[in-house]
Coordinates of C-alpha atoms and ligand atoms in Angstrom, one line a residue:
X1 CA 103.1 127.7 87.0
X2 CA 99.9 126.8 88.8
X3 CA 99.8 128.6 92.1
X4 CA 97.4 130.0 94.6
X5 CA 97.2 133.7 95.1
X6 CA 95.4 135.2 98.1
X7 CA 94.9 138.4 99.8
X8 CA 94.8 137.9 103.6
X9 CA 92.9 139.7 106.2
X10 CA 89.4 138.3 106.1
X11 CA 88.4 136.2 109.1
X12 CA 87.2 132.8 107.8
X13 CA 83.6 132.5 108.8
X14 CA 80.9 129.9 108.0
X15 CA 80.4 126.2 107.5
X16 CA 82.8 123.7 105.9
X17 CA 82.3 120.0 105.2
X18 CA 85.2 117.7 105.7
X19 CA 86.0 115.0 103.1
X20 CA 86.9 111.4 103.6
X21 CA 90.3 110.6 105.2
X22 CA 93.1 110.5 102.7
X23 CA 95.3 108.2 104.7
X24 CA 92.5 105.7 105.1
X25 CA 91.5 105.9 101.5
X26 CA 95.0 105.2 100.2
X27 CA 95.0 101.9 102.2
X28 CA 91.4 100.9 101.6
X29 CA 91.7 101.1 97.8
X30 CA 94.6 98.6 97.6
X31 CA 92.9 96.5 100.4
X32 CA 90.1 95.9 97.9
X33 CA 92.5 93.8 95.9
X34 CA 92.1 91.1 98.6
X35 CA 88.4 90.6 97.8
X36 CA 88.4 88.9 94.3
X37 CA 85.0 90.5 93.9
X38 CA 83.5 93.9 94.0
X39 CA 83.2 96.6 96.6
X40 CA 81.7 100.0 96.8
X41 CA 83.6 102.7 98.7
X42 CA 81.9 105.8 99.7
X43 CA 83.1 109.1 101.2
X44 CA 86.3 108.8 99.2
X45 CA 88.2 112.1 99.0
X46 CA 88.5 113.3 95.4
X47 CA 92.2 114.1 95.6
X48 CA 95.2 113.3 93.4
X49 CA 96.6 110.5 95.6
X50 CA 93.3 108.6 95.2
X51 CA 93.3 109.2 91.5
X52 CA 96.8 107.8 91.2
X53 CA 95.9 104.8 93.3
X54 CA 93.0 104.1 91.0
X55 CA 95.3 104.2 88.0
X56 CA 97.7 101.7 89.7
X57 CA 94.8 99.3 90.5
X58 CA 93.5 99.6 86.9
X59 CA 97.0 98.7 85.7
X60 CA 96.9 95.6 87.8
X61 CA 93.6 94.6 86.1
X62 CA 90.9 96.1 88.4
X63 CA 87.9 97.7 86.9
X64 CA 86.8 101.0 88.5
X65 CA 83.5 102.8 88.1
X66 CA 83.0 106.2 89.7
X67 CA 79.4 106.3 90.8
X68 CA 79.7 109.9 91.9
X69 CA 82.4 112.4 92.8
X70 CA 83.1 110.6 96.1
X71 CA 82.0 107.0 95.5
X72 CA 83.4 104.2 93.3
X73 CA 82.8 100.6 92.7
X74 CA 85.9 98.5 92.2
X75 CA 85.9 95.0 90.6
X76 CA 89.0 93.1 91.4
X77 CA 88.1 89.7 89.8
X78 CA 90.6 90.0 87.0
X79 CA 93.9 90.9 88.6
X80 CA 96.1 89.6 85.9
X81 CA 99.6 90.9 86.6
X82 CA 101.9 91.1 89.6
X83 CA 103.9 94.0 88.3
X84 CA 102.7 97.4 89.5
X85 CA 103.7 100.3 87.3
X86 CA 107.0 101.7 88.7
X87 CA 106.5 105.3 87.5
X88 CA 103.1 105.5 89.4
X89 CA 104.1 103.5 92.5
X90 CA 107.3 105.5 93.0
X91 CA 105.3 108.8 93.0
X92 CA 103.9 108.5 96.5
X93 CA 104.4 106.8 99.8
X94 CA 101.2 104.9 100.2
X95 CA 102.0 102.7 97.2
X96 CA 103.7 100.4 99.7
X97 CA 100.2 99.1 100.6
X98 CA 100.1 97.3 97.2
X99 CA 102.8 94.9 98.7
X100 CA 100.7 93.7 101.6
X101 CA 97.5 93.5 99.6
X102 CA 99.1 91.7 96.6
X103 CA 101.0 89.3 98.9
X104 CA 97.6 88.3 100.3
X105 CA 96.0 88.2 96.9
X106 CA 98.6 86.7 94.6
X107 CA 101.6 85.9 96.8
X108 CA 103.8 88.1 94.6
X109 CA 104.3 91.7 93.7
X110 CA 106.8 94.0 92.1
X111 CA 106.5 97.8 92.8
X112 CA 108.6 100.9 92.6
X113 CA 110.3 102.2 95.8
X114 CA 107.7 104.4 97.5
X115 CA 108.1 108.2 97.1
X116 CA 106.0 110.8 98.8
X117 CA 106.7 114.0 100.8
X118 CA 110.4 114.4 101.8
X119 CA 110.0 114.5 105.5
X120 CA 113.1 112.6 106.4
X121 CA 114.7 109.1 105.7
X122 CA 111.4 107.3 106.0
X123 CA 112.7 103.7 106.0
X124 CA 110.4 100.7 105.4
X125 CA 112.3 98.1 107.6
X126 CA 109.2 97.5 109.8
X127 CA 107.1 96.8 106.8
X128 CA 109.7 94.2 105.6
X129 CA 109.9 92.8 109.1
X130 CA 106.2 92.1 109.1
X131 CA 106.2 90.5 105.6
X132 CA 109.1 88.3 106.4
X133 CA 107.6 87.2 109.7
X134 CA 104.6 86.1 107.7
X135 CA 106.8 84.0 105.4
X136 CA 107.5 86.4 102.5
X137 CA 110.9 87.1 100.8
X138 CA 111.5 90.7 100.1
X139 CA 114.2 91.9 97.6
X140 CA 115.1 95.6 97.1
X141 CA 117.2 96.9 94.3
X142 CA 117.3 99.2 91.3
X143 CA 114.4 101.3 92.6
X144 CA 112.1 98.3 93.0
X145 CA 110.7 96.1 95.7
X146 CA 110.0 92.5 94.8
X147 CA 108.0 90.5 97.4
X148 CA 107.1 86.8 97.1
X149 CA 105.5 84.3 99.4
X150 CA 104.7 80.6 98.7
X151 CA 102.3 80.6 101.6
X152 CA 101.6 83.3 104.2
X153 CA 101.5 82.0 107.7
X154 CA 100.2 83.8 110.8
X155 CA 103.0 85.1 113.1
X156 CA 103.8 87.3 116.1
X157 CA 105.1 90.6 114.9
X158 CA 106.6 93.1 117.3
X159 CA 107.0 96.6 115.7
X160 CA 110.2 98.3 116.9
X161 CA 108.7 101.6 116.0
X162 CA 105.0 102.6 116.1
X163 CA 104.4 102.9 112.3
X164 CA 101.0 103.5 110.6
X165 CA 102.2 102.1 107.3
X166 CA 103.9 99.0 108.7
X167 CA 100.9 98.2 110.9
X168 CA 98.4 98.5 108.0
X169 CA 100.7 96.5 105.7
X170 CA 101.0 93.7 108.3
X171 CA 97.2 93.6 108.6
X172 CA 96.8 93.5 104.8
X173 CA 99.3 90.6 104.4
X174 CA 97.9 88.7 107.5
X175 CA 94.1 88.7 106.8
X176 CA 94.3 85.8 104.4
X177 CA 97.3 84.1 106.0
X178 CA 96.9 80.7 107.6
X179 CA 96.5 80.9 111.4
X180 CA 96.7 83.8 113.8
X181 CA 98.8 86.9 113.6
X182 CA 99.6 89.3 116.5
X183 CA 100.9 92.8 115.9
X184 CA 102.4 94.3 119.0
X185 CA 103.2 98.0 119.4
X186 CA 100.7 98.6 116.7
X187 CA 99.9 102.2 115.5
X188 CA 96.5 103.4 116.8
X189 CA 95.7 106.2 114.4
X190 CA 92.0 106.5 113.4
X191 CA 92.8 105.4 109.8
X192 CA 94.4 102.2 111.1
X193 CA 91.1 101.4 112.8
X194 CA 89.2 102.4 109.6
X195 CA 91.2 100.0 107.4
X196 CA 90.6 97.2 110.0
X197 CA 86.9 98.0 109.9
X198 CA 86.9 97.9 106.1
X199 CA 88.7 94.5 106.1
X200 CA 86.2 93.2 108.7
X201 CA 83.3 94.4 106.6
X202 CA 84.5 92.0 103.8
X203 CA 84.9 89.1 106.2
X204 CA 88.3 89.5 107.9
X205 CA 88.7 88.7 111.6
X206 CA 90.7 91.5 113.1
X207 CA 90.4 92.5 116.8
X208 CA 92.1 95.2 118.8
X209 CA 92.7 97.8 116.1
X210 CA 93.0 101.1 117.9
X211 CA 95.0 99.5 120.7
X212 CA 98.6 98.5 121.0
X213 CA 97.9 94.8 120.1
X214 CA 96.0 93.8 117.0
X215 CA 95.0 90.1 116.6
X216 CA 94.1 88.7 113.2
X217 CA 92.6 85.3 112.6
X218 CA 93.3 84.4 108.9
X219 CA 90.3 83.5 106.8
X220 CA 90.1 81.8 103.4
X221 CA 88.3 84.3 101.3
X222 CA 86.3 87.5 101.4
X223 CA 82.9 88.6 100.2
X224 CA 81.8 91.8 98.4
X225 CA 81.3 94.8 100.6
X226 CA 80.2 98.4 100.8
X227 CA 82.1 100.8 103.0
X228 CA 82.1 104.5 103.9
X229 CA 85.5 106.1 104.8
X230 CA 85.9 108.1 108.0
X231 CA 86.2 111.9 107.8
X232 CA 89.7 113.3 107.5
X233 CA 91.2 114.2 110.9
X234 CA 93.9 116.3 109.4
X235 CA 91.7 118.2 106.9
X236 CA 89.5 119.0 109.9
X237 CA 92.4 120.1 112.0
X238 CA 93.7 122.3 109.1
X239 CA 90.4 124.2 109.1
X240 CA 90.4 124.5 112.9
X241 CA 93.8 126.3 112.7
X242 CA 92.5 128.3 109.7
X243 CA 89.7 129.6 111.9
X244 CA 92.0 130.6 114.7
X245 CA 94.9 132.1 112.6
X246 CA 92.4 134.3 110.7
X247 CA 90.4 135.2 113.9
X248 CA 87.4 133.6 112.3
X249 CA 84.6 131.4 113.3
X250 CA 84.1 128.1 111.4
X251 CA 81.6 125.3 111.9
X252 CA 83.5 122.2 110.7
X253 CA 81.1 119.5 109.7
X254 CA 81.4 115.8 109.1
X255 CA 84.1 115.1 111.7
X256 CA 84.6 112.7 114.6
X257 CA 85.4 115.1 117.5
X258 CA 87.2 112.3 119.4
X259 CA 89.8 112.1 116.6
X260 CA 90.5 115.9 117.0
X261 CA 91.0 115.9 120.8
X262 CA 94.8 116.6 120.7
X263 CA 94.2 119.5 118.4
X264 CA 91.2 120.9 120.2
X265 CA 93.1 120.7 123.6
X266 CA 96.0 122.7 122.3
X267 CA 93.7 125.3 120.7
X268 CA 91.7 125.7 123.9
X269 CA 95.0 125.9 125.8
X270 CA 96.1 129.0 123.8
X271 CA 92.7 130.7 124.2
X272 CA 90.6 129.6 121.2
X273 CA 87.0 128.5 121.6
X274 CA 86.2 125.0 120.5
X275 CA 82.7 123.6 120.9
X276 CA 82.1 120.0 120.1
X277 CA 78.8 118.6 118.6
X278 CA 78.0 115.0 117.6
X279 CA 79.7 115.2 114.2
X280 CA 80.9 118.8 114.1
X281 CA 83.2 121.2 115.9
X282 CA 82.9 125.0 116.0
X283 CA 86.2 126.8 116.3
X284 CA 86.6 130.5 116.8
X285 CA 89.0 133.1 118.1
X286 CA 88.3 136.8 118.7
X287 CA 91.6 137.9 120.3
X288 CA 95.3 137.3 119.9
X289 CA 96.1 133.9 121.3
X290 CA 98.8 132.7 123.7
X291 CA 101.9 130.6 123.2
X292 CA 102.3 126.9 124.1
X293 CA 104.7 123.9 123.7
X294 CA 103.9 121.0 121.4
X295 CA 105.5 117.6 120.9
X296 CA 104.3 115.5 117.9
X297 CA 103.6 111.9 118.9
X298 CA 101.7 108.9 117.5
X299 CA 98.0 108.9 118.1
X300 CA 96.4 109.9 120.5
X301 CA 99.3 112.4 120.8
X302 CA 99.5 115.6 118.7
X303 CA 99.7 114.6 115.0
X304 CA 102.9 115.4 113.0
X305 CA 100.5 116.1 110.1
X306 CA 99.2 119.1 112.0
X307 CA 102.6 120.5 113.1
X308 CA 103.1 123.1 110.3
X309 CA 99.5 124.4 110.5
X310 CA 99.9 124.8 114.3
X311 CA 103.2 126.5 113.8
X312 CA 101.5 129.1 111.7
X313 CA 99.0 129.7 114.5
X314 CA 101.7 129.9 117.2
X315 CA 103.8 132.2 115.0
X316 CA 101.0 134.7 115.4
X317 CA 100.4 134.1 119.1
X318 CA 101.7 136.1 122.0
X319 CA 105.0 134.9 123.5
X320 CA 107.4 132.0 122.7
X321 CA 106.3 128.5 121.8
X322 CA 108.4 125.4 121.3
X323 CA 107.5 122.6 118.9
X324 CA 109.4 119.3 119.1
X325 CA 109.0 117.0 116.1
X326 CA 109.4 113.5 117.2
X327 CA 108.1 111.6 114.1
X328 CA 110.0 113.0 111.0
X329 CA 113.4 114.6 111.2
X330 CA 112.8 116.9 108.2
X331 CA 109.4 118.5 108.8
X332 CA 110.4 122.1 109.3
X333 CA 111.2 122.9 105.6
X334 CA 108.4 125.5 105.6
X335 CA 110.1 127.7 108.2
X336 CA 112.2 129.5 105.6
X337 CA 109.0 130.3 103.6
X338 CA 107.1 131.5 106.7
X339 CA 110.1 133.7 107.6
X340 CA 109.6 135.5 104.3
X341 CA 106.2 136.5 105.6
X342 CA 107.6 137.9 108.9
X343 CA 107.5 134.9 111.2
X344 CA 110.3 134.6 113.7
X345 CA 111.3 130.9 114.1
X346 CA 114.6 129.3 114.9
X347 CA 115.1 125.6 114.1
X348 CA 117.6 123.5 115.9
X349 CA 117.4 119.9 114.7
X350 CA 114.0 118.6 115.6
X351 CA 113.0 121.7 117.6
X352 CA 111.5 124.9 116.5
X353 CA 111.4 127.9 118.8
X354 CA 108.7 130.4 117.7
X355 CA 108.6 134.0 118.9
X356 CA 105.1 135.1 118.1
X357 CA 104.7 138.2 115.9
X358 CA 101.7 140.6 115.6
X359 CA 101.0 139.7 112.0
X360 CA 102.4 138.4 108.7
X361 CA 102.9 140.3 105.5
X362 CA 102.3 138.7 102.1
X363 CA 105.1 137.1 100.2
X364 CA 105.8 134.7 97.3
X365 CA 106.4 131.3 98.9
X366 CA 106.5 127.6 97.8
X367 CA 105.0 124.5 99.3
X368 CA 107.8 122.1 100.4
X369 CA 105.3 119.3 101.1
X370 CA 101.5 118.6 101.6
X371 CA 100.8 119.8 105.1
X372 CA 103.3 122.6 104.9
X373 CA 101.6 123.8 101.7
X374 CA 98.3 124.0 103.5
X375 CA 99.9 125.8 106.4
X376 CA 101.4 128.4 104.1
X377 CA 98.0 129.0 102.5
X378 CA 96.6 129.6 106.0
X379 CA 99.5 132.0 106.7
X380 CA 98.7 133.8 103.4
X381 CA 95.0 134.2 104.4
X382 CA 95.9 135.8 107.7
X383 CA 98.7 138.0 106.2
X384 CA 98.5 141.6 105.2
X385 CA 98.6 142.0 101.4
X386 CA 99.1 139.4 98.7
X387 CA 100.7 136.0 99.0
X388 CA 101.3 133.4 96.3
X389 CA 101.9 129.8 97.1
X390 CA 103.5 127.7 94.4
X391 CA 104.2 123.9 94.1
X392 CA 100.5 123.4 95.0
X393 CA 100.5 119.9 93.4
X394 CA 101.4 118.8 97.0
X395 CA 98.2 120.3 98.3
X396 CA 96.1 118.6 95.6
X397 CA 97.4 115.3 96.9
X398 CA 95.5 115.6 100.2
X399 CA 92.9 118.3 100.2
X400 CA 89.7 118.1 98.2
X401 CA 88.5 121.4 96.8
X402 CA 90.8 123.3 99.2
X403 CA 90.5 126.6 97.4
X404 CA 86.8 126.4 97.0
X405 CA 86.2 125.5 100.6
X406 CA 88.3 128.5 101.7
X407 CA 86.5 130.8 99.3
X408 CA 83.2 129.6 100.7
X409 CA 84.4 130.8 104.1
X410 CA 85.2 134.2 102.8
X411 CA 88.9 133.7 101.9
X412 CA 90.2 135.8 99.0
X413 CA 92.0 133.0 97.2
X414 CA 92.3 131.9 93.6
X415 CA 94.1 129.4 91.5
X416 CA 96.1 131.2 88.8
X417 CA 98.2 129.9 85.9
X418 CA 100.3 132.9 84.8
X419 CA 101.4 136.4 85.6
X420 CA 98.5 137.9 83.8
X421 CA 96.0 136.1 86.1
X422 CA 98.0 137.2 89.1
X423 CA 97.8 140.8 88.0
X424 CA 94.0 140.4 87.2
X425 CA 93.4 139.0 90.8
X426 CA 95.3 141.9 92.3
X427 CA 93.3 144.4 90.3
X428 CA 90.0 142.8 91.1
X429 CA 90.6 142.4 94.9
X430 CA 92.5 145.7 95.1
Ligands
EPZ501 C1 101.7 107.9 107.7 O1 103.0 107.8 107.1 C2 101.0 109.0 106.9 N1 100.9 108.6 105.5 C3 101.7 110.3 107.1 O2 100.9 111.3 106.5 C4 101.9 110.6 108.6 O3 102.7 111.8 108.7 C5 102.6 109.4 109.3 O4 101.8 108.2 109.1 C6 102.6 109.6 110.8 O5 101.3 109.7 111.3 C7 100.0 107.7 105.2 O6 99.2 107.2 105.9 C8 100.0 107.4 103.7 P1 105.0 105.9 109.9 P2 104.0 106.5 107.3 O7 105.3 104.6 109.3 O8 103.1 105.3 107.4 C9 109.6 105.5 111.0 C10 100.4 113.2 105.3 O9 100.8 114.4 105.3 N2 109.5 104.2 110.3 O10 103.9 105.9 111.0 O11 105.0 106.6 106.3 C11 109.4 106.7 110.1 O12 110.5 107.1 109.5 C12 101.4 112.1 105.5 O13 99.3 112.9 105.2 C13 110.6 103.4 110.4 O14 111.7 103.7 111.0 O15 104.5 106.9 108.8 C14 108.8 107.7 111.1 O16 109.9 108.3 111.8 C15 102.8 112.5 105.5 N3 110.6 102.2 109.7 C16 108.0 106.9 112.1 O17 108.5 105.5 111.9 C17 109.5 101.8 109.1 O18 109.5 100.7 108.5 C18 106.5 106.9 111.8 O19 106.3 106.6 110.4 C19 108.3 102.6 109.1 C20 108.4 103.9 109.7

């Protein structure tokens, strides 16, 4: 029963360094399959999703050498199977990138249906639309996806929905296709741009990533490359809300402030102080903050992946706030847990109405998904008394050294494995 135990009340103060972006890493790793050579990837977050991805790639025949905790070299010269391990690929969402990459590399792939955080229905019709437009056949059945293409040919793809995954998958499948591909209504998230930059660094010809229209001129082959992944926008945002919810003062280093604008704007609006530097932001709050309304939207709107962390902050603010979740229909599953800590939140479909309370009290809660798990830890660190957060495997998926980084900022938090360790922590912290 691995869980975090924490005693809240300490303002989080000090410096924290943000790791590489998870959602870029889980696309860049499979993108390396397109090279038929070697590439070195730096600033990789050391998180469980990355480790599972490495296992999948090794199962396909890639050779991976970790040069340090956050850098690896991957050799994809001997990709000798087109069957990706079903048990691993069905563990998480981003395994769908194997399809785009392997269609480009081998013209064929069999993977498990992608799993991942249960945030709603999460269909993959736009991914399939992209593959089929490029000339692939896609069959789904018995928990598997089988995609095959004799020859991929450039095409015009209009995305009915702005989808990060479908945009990246279309890019992966199109970079080695014959001719030109256009992706209209493309997602503009920073990690979409990062994947395009990675592909370009190995010789792809992608223009327009970060805008609504991405144009890709197919090339015949790629060369070896070295690449450094961008900092994680959501990890940075999580620490920004941690600073505010605990009335602390954190210098968040290794960030791209531009990627954090939607989050910074909302925090400033409710009364927090946010100071931007070239590659850092300093976030602090000395008083109780005010309420606001938020609607999650694709980038550059307010990110759905920051919605639970922001809800924790607003649940402690003065007045009534409204959060509308427009991306995933099932992203309020943390509300019952937060209610156990004293939050007053009413959920009606995709809307949460939050009546701010003066403070939380510690409780035993469980993480329903990755970002909600991080949000509950922040709630615990700002609550009176002890809180335990279980099901923290979700948090490992996306946050490198979360507990250590929080401890470094003065948070009383520890990973415990049994009741005896819980009792020991309580005795030690008092
Ligand atoms: C990515 O998921 C991220 N995951 C998510 O991060 C993030 O919440 C999400 O983008 C939105 O920013 C990865 O990058 C691995 P979408 P993805 O396709 O690609 C609908 C986290 O916590 N849709 O942009 O799955 C879909 O249901 C995770 O780090 C279709 O209808 O999201 C949703 O409503 C959780 N058909 C909307 O589009 C499709 O074919 C946006 O989803 C694809 C998506």
